[in-house]
Amino acid sequence: MKNFVVKTIANAGALAVAIWLLQDITLTDGSTGRKALTLILVALVFGLVNFVVKPIVKLLTLPLFILTLGLITLVVNALMLMLTSWLAGVLDLSFHVDGFWTAVLGGLIVSIVSWALNVVLPDED
């Protein structure tokens, strides 16, 4: 359970950094508390998308992983971020990613920051 909480916090932090750095990734809610709650909910959706959808997409694109020496990972991460944005819209959360190239850069930022936070934060079960 603790590992789930740590990964959710790491995802929320990584998404917050992407929102802060890129103007086309937005989180538009009123108060700071509402933004924090929305960010946690978006991090949960993002974690669910990465847990359920990403392994299927990786399996289906395995030849492209081999052919591009793993660079297709940037595209897969961008698609996961765009899917999270779409699901957030369906769930009436105020998180939006505007455009594919923004999603590519956002996916790269989220991956790097999430990795760094997972290294720093404890991951005991």
Short mmCIF file of C-alpha atoms in Angstrom, two decimals, residues 10-120:
data_model
loop_
_atom_site.label_atom_id
_atom_site.label_comp_id
_atom_site.label_asym_id
_atom_site.label_seq_id
_atom_site.Cartn_x
_atom_site.Cartn_y
_atom_site.Cartn_z
CA ALA A 10 5.74 10.80 -7.51
CA ASN A 11 3.32 10.93 -10.46
CA ALA A 12 1.57 13.99 -9.01
CA GLY A 13 4.91 15.73 -8.51
CA ALA A 14 6.05 14.86 -12.03
CA LEU A 15 2.77 16.10 -13.51
CA ALA A 16 3.07 19.31 -11.47
CA VAL A 17 6.55 19.94 -12.90
CA ALA A 18 5.26 19.34 -16.45
CA ILE A 19 2.38 21.76 -15.82
CA TRP A 20 4.81 24.32 -14.42
CA LEU A 21 7.27 24.03 -17.34
CA LEU A 22 4.91 23.73 -20.30
CA GLN A 23 2.20 26.31 -20.93
CA ASP A 24 0.17 23.91 -23.10
CA ILE A 25 -0.33 21.45 -20.24
CA THR A 26 -2.87 23.10 -18.00
CA LEU A 27 -4.58 22.52 -14.68
CA THR A 28 -7.33 25.11 -14.37
CA ASP A 29 -9.12 25.04 -11.06
CA GLY A 30 -9.77 27.87 -8.66
CA SER A 31 -8.06 27.47 -5.32
CA THR A 32 -4.75 25.85 -4.49
CA GLY A 33 -6.44 23.10 -2.49
CA ARG A 34 -8.73 22.26 -5.40
CA LYS A 35 -5.73 22.18 -7.77
CA ALA A 36 -3.87 19.83 -5.41
CA LEU A 37 -6.86 17.48 -5.20
CA THR A 38 -7.30 17.55 -8.97
CA LEU A 39 -3.58 16.85 -9.42
CA ILE A 40 -3.80 13.81 -7.11
CA LEU A 41 -6.84 12.52 -9.01
CA VAL A 42 -5.09 13.04 -12.36
CA ALA A 43 -2.04 11.22 -10.96
CA LEU A 44 -4.29 8.28 -10.05
CA VAL A 45 -5.77 8.25 -13.57
CA PHE A 46 -2.26 8.48 -15.04
CA GLY A 47 -1.09 5.59 -12.86
CA LEU A 48 -4.08 3.50 -13.91
CA VAL A 49 -3.45 4.25 -17.59
CA ASN A 50 0.20 3.29 -17.21
CA PHE A 51 -0.73 0.11 -15.34
CA VAL A 52 -3.47 -1.11 -17.70
CA VAL A 53 -2.94 0.35 -21.16
CA LYS A 54 0.82 0.91 -21.45
CA PRO A 55 1.88 -2.79 -21.26
CA ILE A 56 -0.61 -3.66 -24.01
CA VAL A 57 0.65 -0.84 -26.23
CA LYS A 58 4.27 -1.85 -25.57
CA LEU A 59 3.53 -5.44 -26.52
CA LEU A 60 1.76 -4.41 -29.72
CA THR A 61 4.60 -2.06 -30.71
CA LEU A 62 7.45 -4.40 -29.79
CA PRO A 63 8.83 -4.48 -33.37
CA LEU A 64 8.95 -0.66 -33.35
CA PHE A 65 10.81 -0.72 -30.01
CA ILE A 66 13.44 -2.95 -31.59
CA LEU A 67 13.56 -1.00 -34.86
CA THR A 68 13.88 2.41 -33.21
CA LEU A 69 16.14 1.22 -30.38
CA GLY A 70 13.55 2.30 -27.83
CA LEU A 71 12.89 5.81 -29.12
CA ILE A 72 9.25 4.88 -29.69
CA THR A 73 8.98 5.05 -25.89
CA LEU A 74 8.69 8.84 -26.25
CA VAL A 75 5.65 8.40 -28.48
CA VAL A 76 4.09 5.79 -26.19
CA ASN A 77 4.57 8.08 -23.16
CA ALA A 78 3.03 10.97 -25.11
CA LEU A 79 0.03 8.83 -26.02
CA MET A 80 -0.42 7.80 -22.37
CA LEU A 81 -0.36 11.47 -21.35
CA MET A 82 -2.89 12.36 -24.05
CA LEU A 83 -5.12 9.45 -22.97
CA THR A 84 -4.89 10.73 -19.38
CA SER A 85 -5.91 14.19 -20.61
CA TRP A 86 -8.89 12.74 -22.45
CA LEU A 87 -9.96 10.66 -19.44
CA ALA A 88 -9.58 13.71 -17.20
CA GLY A 89 -11.97 15.55 -19.52
CA VAL A 90 -14.45 12.67 -19.34
CA LEU A 91 -14.17 12.67 -15.52
CA ASP A 92 -14.61 16.47 -15.45
CA LEU A 93 -11.12 17.11 -14.11
CA SER A 94 -9.51 20.34 -15.27
CA PHE A 95 -6.31 18.80 -16.70
CA HIS A 96 -5.59 19.26 -20.39
CA VAL A 97 -2.70 18.54 -22.76
CA ASP A 98 -2.86 20.62 -25.92
CA GLY A 99 -1.15 18.93 -28.86
CA PHE A 100 0.96 15.90 -29.64
CA TRP A 101 4.38 17.57 -29.44
CA THR A 102 3.50 19.09 -26.09
CA ALA A 103 2.56 15.58 -24.96
CA VAL A 104 5.92 14.24 -26.19
CA LEU A 105 7.83 16.86 -24.23
CA GLY A 106 5.47 16.47 -21.26
CA GLY A 107 5.90 12.69 -21.32
CA LEU A 108 9.67 13.12 -21.29
CA ILE A 109 9.48 15.54 -18.35
CA VAL A 110 7.07 13.30 -16.43
CA SER A 111 9.29 10.25 -17.01
CA ILE A 112 12.47 11.97 -15.82
CA VAL A 113 10.91 13.66 -12.79
CA SER A 114 8.96 10.54 -11.80
CA TRP A 115 12.12 8.44 -12.03
CA ALA A 116 14.04 10.94 -9.89
CA LEU A 117 11.27 11.11 -7.28
CA ASN A 118 11.00 7.31 -7.14
CA VAL A 119 14.76 7.16 -6.47
CA VAL A 120 14.48 9.68 -3.62
#
